[in-house]
PDB file of C-alpha atoms in Angstrom:
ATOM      1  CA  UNK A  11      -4.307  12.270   4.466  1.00 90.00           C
ATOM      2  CA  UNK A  12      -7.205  10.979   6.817  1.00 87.00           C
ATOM      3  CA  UNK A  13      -5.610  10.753   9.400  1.00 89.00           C
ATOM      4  CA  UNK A  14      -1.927  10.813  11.271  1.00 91.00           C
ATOM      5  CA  UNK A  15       0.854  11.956   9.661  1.00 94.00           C
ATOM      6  CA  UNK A  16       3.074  10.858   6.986  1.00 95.00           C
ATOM      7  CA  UNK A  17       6.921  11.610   7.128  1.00 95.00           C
ATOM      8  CA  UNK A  18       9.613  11.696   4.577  1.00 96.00           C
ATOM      9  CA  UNK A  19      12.292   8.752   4.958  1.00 96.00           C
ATOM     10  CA  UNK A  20       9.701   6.273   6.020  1.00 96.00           C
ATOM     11  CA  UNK A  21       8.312   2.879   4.978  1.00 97.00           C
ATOM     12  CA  UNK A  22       4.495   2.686   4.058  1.00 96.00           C
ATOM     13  CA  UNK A  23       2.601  -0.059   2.542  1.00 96.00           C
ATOM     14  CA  UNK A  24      -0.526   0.268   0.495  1.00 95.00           C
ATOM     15  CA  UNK A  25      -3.193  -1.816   0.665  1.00 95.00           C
ATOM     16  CA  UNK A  26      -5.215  -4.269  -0.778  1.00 95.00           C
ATOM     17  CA  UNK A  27      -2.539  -4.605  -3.729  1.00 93.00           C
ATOM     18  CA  UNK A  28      -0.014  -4.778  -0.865  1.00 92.00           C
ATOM     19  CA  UNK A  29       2.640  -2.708  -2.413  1.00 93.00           C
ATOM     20  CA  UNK A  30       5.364  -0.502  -0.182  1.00 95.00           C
ATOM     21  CA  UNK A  31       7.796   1.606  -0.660  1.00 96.00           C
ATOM     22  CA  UNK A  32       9.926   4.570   0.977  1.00 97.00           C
ATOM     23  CA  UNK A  33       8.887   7.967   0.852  1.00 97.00           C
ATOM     24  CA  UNK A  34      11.377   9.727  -1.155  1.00 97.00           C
ATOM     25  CA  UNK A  35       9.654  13.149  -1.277  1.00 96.00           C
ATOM     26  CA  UNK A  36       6.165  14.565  -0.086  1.00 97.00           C
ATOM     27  CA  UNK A  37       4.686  17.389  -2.449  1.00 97.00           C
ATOM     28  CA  UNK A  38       1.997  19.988  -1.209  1.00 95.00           C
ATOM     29  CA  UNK A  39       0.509  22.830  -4.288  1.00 92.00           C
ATOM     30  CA  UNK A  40       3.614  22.245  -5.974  1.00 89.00           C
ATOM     31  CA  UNK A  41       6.094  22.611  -2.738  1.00 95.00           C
ATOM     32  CA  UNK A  42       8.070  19.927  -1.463  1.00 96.00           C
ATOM     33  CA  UNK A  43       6.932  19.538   2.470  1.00 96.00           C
ATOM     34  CA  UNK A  44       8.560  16.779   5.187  1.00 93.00           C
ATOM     35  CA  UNK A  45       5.790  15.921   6.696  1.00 95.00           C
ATOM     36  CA  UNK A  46       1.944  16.081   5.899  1.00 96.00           C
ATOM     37  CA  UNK A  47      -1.430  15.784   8.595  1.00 96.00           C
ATOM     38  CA  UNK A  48      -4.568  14.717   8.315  1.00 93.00           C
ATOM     39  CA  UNK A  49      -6.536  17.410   6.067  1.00 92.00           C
ATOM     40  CA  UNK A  50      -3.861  17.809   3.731  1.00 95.00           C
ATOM     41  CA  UNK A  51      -3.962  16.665  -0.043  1.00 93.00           C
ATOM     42  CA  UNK A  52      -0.388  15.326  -1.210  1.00 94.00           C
ATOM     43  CA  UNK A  53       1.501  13.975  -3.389  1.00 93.00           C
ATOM     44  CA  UNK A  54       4.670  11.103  -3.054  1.00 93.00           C
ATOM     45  CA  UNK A  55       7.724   9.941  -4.709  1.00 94.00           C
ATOM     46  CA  UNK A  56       8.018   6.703  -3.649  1.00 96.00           C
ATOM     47  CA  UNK A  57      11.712   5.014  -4.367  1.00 96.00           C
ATOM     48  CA  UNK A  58      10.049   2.836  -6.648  1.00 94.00           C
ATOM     49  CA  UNK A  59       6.910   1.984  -8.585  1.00 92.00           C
ATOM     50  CA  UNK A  60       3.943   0.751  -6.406  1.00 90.00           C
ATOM     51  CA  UNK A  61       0.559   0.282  -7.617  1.00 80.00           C
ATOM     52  CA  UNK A  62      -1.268   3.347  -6.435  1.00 81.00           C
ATOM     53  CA  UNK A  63      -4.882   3.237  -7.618  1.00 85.00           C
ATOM     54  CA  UNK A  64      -7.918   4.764  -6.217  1.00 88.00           C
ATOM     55  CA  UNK A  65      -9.065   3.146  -3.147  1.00 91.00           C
ATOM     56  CA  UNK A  66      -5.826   2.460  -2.095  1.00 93.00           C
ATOM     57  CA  UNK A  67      -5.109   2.804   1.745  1.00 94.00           C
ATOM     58  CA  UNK A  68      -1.339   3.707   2.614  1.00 94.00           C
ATOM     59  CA  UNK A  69      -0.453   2.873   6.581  1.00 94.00           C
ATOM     60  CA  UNK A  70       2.962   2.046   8.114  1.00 95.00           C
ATOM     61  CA  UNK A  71       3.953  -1.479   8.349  1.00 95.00           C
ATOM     62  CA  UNK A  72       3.237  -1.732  12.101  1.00 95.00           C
ATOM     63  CA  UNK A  73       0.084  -0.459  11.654  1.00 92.00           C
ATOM     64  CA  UNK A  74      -1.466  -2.016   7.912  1.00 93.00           C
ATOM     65  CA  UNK A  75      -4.920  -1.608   7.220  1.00 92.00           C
ATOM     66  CA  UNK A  76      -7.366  -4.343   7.235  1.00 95.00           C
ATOM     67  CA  UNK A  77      -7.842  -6.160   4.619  1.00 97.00           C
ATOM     68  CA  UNK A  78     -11.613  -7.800   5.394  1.00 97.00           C
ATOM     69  CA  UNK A  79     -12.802 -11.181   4.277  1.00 97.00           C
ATOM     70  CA  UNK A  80     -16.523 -10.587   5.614  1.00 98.00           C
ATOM     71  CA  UNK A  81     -18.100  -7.707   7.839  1.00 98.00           C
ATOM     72  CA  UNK A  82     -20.397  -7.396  10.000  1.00 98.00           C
ATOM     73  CA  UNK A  83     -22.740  -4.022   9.552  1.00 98.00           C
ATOM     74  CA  UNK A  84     -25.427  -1.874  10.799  1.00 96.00           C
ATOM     75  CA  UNK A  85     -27.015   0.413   7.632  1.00 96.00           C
ATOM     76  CA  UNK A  86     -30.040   2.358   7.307  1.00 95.00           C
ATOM     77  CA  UNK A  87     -31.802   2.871   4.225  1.00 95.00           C
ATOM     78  CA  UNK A  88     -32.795   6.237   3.259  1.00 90.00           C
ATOM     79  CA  UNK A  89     -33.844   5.589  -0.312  1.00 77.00           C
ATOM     80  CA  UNK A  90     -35.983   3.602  -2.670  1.00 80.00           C
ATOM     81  CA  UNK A  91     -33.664   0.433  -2.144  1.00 88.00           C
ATOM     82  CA  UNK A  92     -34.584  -2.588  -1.137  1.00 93.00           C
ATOM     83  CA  UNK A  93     -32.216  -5.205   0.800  1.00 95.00           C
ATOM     84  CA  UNK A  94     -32.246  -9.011   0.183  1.00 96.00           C
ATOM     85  CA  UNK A  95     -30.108 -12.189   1.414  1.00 96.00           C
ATOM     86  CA  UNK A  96     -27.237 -12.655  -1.876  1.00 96.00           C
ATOM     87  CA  UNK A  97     -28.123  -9.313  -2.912  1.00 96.00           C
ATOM     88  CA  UNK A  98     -24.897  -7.995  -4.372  1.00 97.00           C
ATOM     89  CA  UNK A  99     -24.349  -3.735  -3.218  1.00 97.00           C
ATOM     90  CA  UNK A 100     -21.817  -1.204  -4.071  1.00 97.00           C
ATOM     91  CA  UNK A 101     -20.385   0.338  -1.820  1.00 97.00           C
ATOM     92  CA  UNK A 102     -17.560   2.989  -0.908  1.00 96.00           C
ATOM     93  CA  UNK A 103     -15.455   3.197   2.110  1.00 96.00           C
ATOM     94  CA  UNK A 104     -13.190   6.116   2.024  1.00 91.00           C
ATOM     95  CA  UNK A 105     -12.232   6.556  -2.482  1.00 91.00           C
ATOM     96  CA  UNK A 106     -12.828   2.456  -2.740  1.00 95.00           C
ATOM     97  CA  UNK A 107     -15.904   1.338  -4.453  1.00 96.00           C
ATOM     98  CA  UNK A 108     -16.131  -2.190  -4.556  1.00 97.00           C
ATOM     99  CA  UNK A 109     -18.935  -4.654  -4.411  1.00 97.00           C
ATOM    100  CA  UNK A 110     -20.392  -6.827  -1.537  1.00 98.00           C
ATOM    101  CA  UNK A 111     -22.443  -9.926  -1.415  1.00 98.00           C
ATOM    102  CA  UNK A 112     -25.065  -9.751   1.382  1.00 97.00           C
ATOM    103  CA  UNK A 113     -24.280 -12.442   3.289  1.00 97.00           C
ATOM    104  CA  UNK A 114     -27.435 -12.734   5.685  1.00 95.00           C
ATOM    105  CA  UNK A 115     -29.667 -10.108   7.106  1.00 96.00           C
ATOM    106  CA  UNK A 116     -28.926 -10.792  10.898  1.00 95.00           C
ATOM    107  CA  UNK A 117     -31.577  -8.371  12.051  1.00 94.00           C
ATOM    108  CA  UNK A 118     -34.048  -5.217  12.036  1.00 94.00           C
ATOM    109  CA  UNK A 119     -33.321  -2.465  14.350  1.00 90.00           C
ATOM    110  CA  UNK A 120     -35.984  -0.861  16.692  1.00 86.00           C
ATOM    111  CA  UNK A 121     -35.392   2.913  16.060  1.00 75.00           C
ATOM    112  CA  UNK A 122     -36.917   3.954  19.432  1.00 81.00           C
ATOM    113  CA  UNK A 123     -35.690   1.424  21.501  1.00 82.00           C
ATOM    114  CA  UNK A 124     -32.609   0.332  19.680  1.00 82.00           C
ATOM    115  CA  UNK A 125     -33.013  -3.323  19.957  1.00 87.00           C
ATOM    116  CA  UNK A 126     -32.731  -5.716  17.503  1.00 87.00           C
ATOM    117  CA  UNK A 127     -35.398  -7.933  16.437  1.00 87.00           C
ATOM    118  CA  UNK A 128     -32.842 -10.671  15.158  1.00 80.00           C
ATOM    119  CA  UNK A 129     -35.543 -13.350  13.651  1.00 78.00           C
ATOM    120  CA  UNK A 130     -35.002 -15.117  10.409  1.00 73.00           C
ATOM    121  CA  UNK A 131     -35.335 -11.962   7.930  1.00 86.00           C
ATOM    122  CA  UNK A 132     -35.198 -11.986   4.248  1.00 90.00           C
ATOM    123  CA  UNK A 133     -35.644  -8.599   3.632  1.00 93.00           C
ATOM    124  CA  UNK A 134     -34.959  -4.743   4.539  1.00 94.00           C
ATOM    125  CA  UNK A 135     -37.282  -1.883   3.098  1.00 93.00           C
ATOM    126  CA  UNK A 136     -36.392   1.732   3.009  1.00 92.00           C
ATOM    127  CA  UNK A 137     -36.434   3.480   5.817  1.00 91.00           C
ATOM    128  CA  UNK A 138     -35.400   1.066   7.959  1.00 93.00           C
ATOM    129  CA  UNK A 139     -31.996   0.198   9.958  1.00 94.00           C
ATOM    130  CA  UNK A 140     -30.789  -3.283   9.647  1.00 95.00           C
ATOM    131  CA  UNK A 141     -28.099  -5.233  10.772  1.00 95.00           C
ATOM    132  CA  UNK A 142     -26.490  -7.186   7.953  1.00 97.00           C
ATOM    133  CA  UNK A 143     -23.323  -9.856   7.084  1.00 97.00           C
ATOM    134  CA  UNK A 144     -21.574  -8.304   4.058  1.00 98.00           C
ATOM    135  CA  UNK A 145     -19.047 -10.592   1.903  1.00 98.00           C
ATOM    136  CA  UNK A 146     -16.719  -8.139  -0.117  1.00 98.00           C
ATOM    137  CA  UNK A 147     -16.057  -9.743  -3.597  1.00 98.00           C
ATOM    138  CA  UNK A 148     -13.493  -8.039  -4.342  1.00 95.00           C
ATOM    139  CA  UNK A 149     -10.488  -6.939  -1.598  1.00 96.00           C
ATOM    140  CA  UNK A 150     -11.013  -3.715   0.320  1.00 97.00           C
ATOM    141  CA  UNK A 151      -9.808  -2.181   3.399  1.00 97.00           C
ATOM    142  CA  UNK A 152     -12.096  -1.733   6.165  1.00 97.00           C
ATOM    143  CA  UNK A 153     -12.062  -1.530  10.294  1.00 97.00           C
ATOM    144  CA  UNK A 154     -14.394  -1.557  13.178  1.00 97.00           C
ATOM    145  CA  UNK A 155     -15.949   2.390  13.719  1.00 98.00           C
ATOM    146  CA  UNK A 156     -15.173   2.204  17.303  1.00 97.00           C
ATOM    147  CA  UNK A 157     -11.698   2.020  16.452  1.00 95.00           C
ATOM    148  CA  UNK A 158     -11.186   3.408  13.263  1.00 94.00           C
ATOM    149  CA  UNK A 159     -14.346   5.865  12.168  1.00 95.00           C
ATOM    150  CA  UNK A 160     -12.567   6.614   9.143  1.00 93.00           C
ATOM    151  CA  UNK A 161     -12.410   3.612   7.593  1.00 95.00           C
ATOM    152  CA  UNK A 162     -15.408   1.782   9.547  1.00 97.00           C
ATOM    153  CA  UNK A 163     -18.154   3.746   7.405  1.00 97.00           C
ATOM    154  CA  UNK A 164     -19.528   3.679   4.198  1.00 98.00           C
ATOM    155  CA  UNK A 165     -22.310   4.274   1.992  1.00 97.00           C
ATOM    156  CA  UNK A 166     -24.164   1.925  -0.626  1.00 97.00           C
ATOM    157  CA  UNK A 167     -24.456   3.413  -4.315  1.00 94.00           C
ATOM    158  CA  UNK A 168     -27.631   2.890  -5.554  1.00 87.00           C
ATOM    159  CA  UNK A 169     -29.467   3.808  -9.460  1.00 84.00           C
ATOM    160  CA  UNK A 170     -29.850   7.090  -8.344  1.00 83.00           C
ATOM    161  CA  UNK A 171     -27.153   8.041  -5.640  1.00 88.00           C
ATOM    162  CA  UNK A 172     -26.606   7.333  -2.255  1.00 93.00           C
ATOM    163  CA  UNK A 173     -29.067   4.785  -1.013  1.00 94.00           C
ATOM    164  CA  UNK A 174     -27.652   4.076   2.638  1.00 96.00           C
ATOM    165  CA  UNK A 175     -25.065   4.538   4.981  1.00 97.00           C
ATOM    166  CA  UNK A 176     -23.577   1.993   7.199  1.00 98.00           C
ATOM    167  CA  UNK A 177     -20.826   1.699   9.711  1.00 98.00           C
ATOM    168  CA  UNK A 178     -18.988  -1.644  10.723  1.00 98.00           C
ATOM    169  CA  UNK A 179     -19.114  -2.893  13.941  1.00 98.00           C
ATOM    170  CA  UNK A 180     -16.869  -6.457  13.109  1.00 97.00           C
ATOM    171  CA  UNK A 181     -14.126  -7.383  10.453  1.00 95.00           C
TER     172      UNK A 181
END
């Protein structure tokens, strides 16, 4: 659990498959528990069969995570990678890895002065902090930082490990 807390008797959803189901029974090292907090690592009966994959995000129904068509990004590159307009990246938010098609590079970030120099860039070299449009390719569940900092950052997978870091600033 990232965060909140998840009760027996109630209703979640999981998303992106967009499965729910009731929470029969919640299971903690091997005991059954009624209600489980961020931190802890649990398991469910549900009171049926839902599709429960890694990368799944459960959330109740009045509250369903966000299931993004494009984001907007700021990431800074700490590796050997290089960044390009229609590049494709993988990244992970939370246990999802999925891939992203960079949509445009909107802009390169000032370090010292933290403005953004938002001229017509093709390209973002390591080291630097860039502000980028990111297409997911295939569905994933993301929200703004500001209101959500557990599932508004992420990190892009490169040949050798973790090549940036990035949090979202628009869905």
């Amino acid at each position: 659990i990232l965060t909140g807390t998840l009760e027996e008797g109630e209703v979640v959803n999981f998303d992106p498959s967009g499965g729910e189901g009731l929470v029969i029974q919640i299971e903690m090292l091997g005991k059954r528990v009624e209600k489980a907090e961020a931190g802890d690592s649990v398991g469910l009966v549900l009171d049926k069969p839902v599709e429960a994959k890694r990368g799944q995000v459960i959330s109740y129904p009045q509250s369903r995570a966000t299931i993004v068509q494009s984001f907007v990004a700021d990431i800074v590159l700490f590796s050997s990678i290089e960044v390009r307009n229609d590049d494709v990246l993988m990244i992970r938010c939370g246990t999802a890895e999925k891939r992203c098609k960079v949509q445009r590079i909107l802009g390169r970030m000032d370090p010292i002065n933290l403005t953004l120099d938002a001229r017509s860039l093709e390209i973002l070299k390591s080291g630097e902090v860039g502000r980028i449009l990111l297409l997911p390719l295939d569905p994933i569940c993301m929200e703004k930082y500001s209101e959500f900092p557990e599932l508004g950052r992420f990190v892009v997978e490169g040949k050798s490990g973790t090549a940036a870091a990035g949090i979202v600033l628009e869905t």
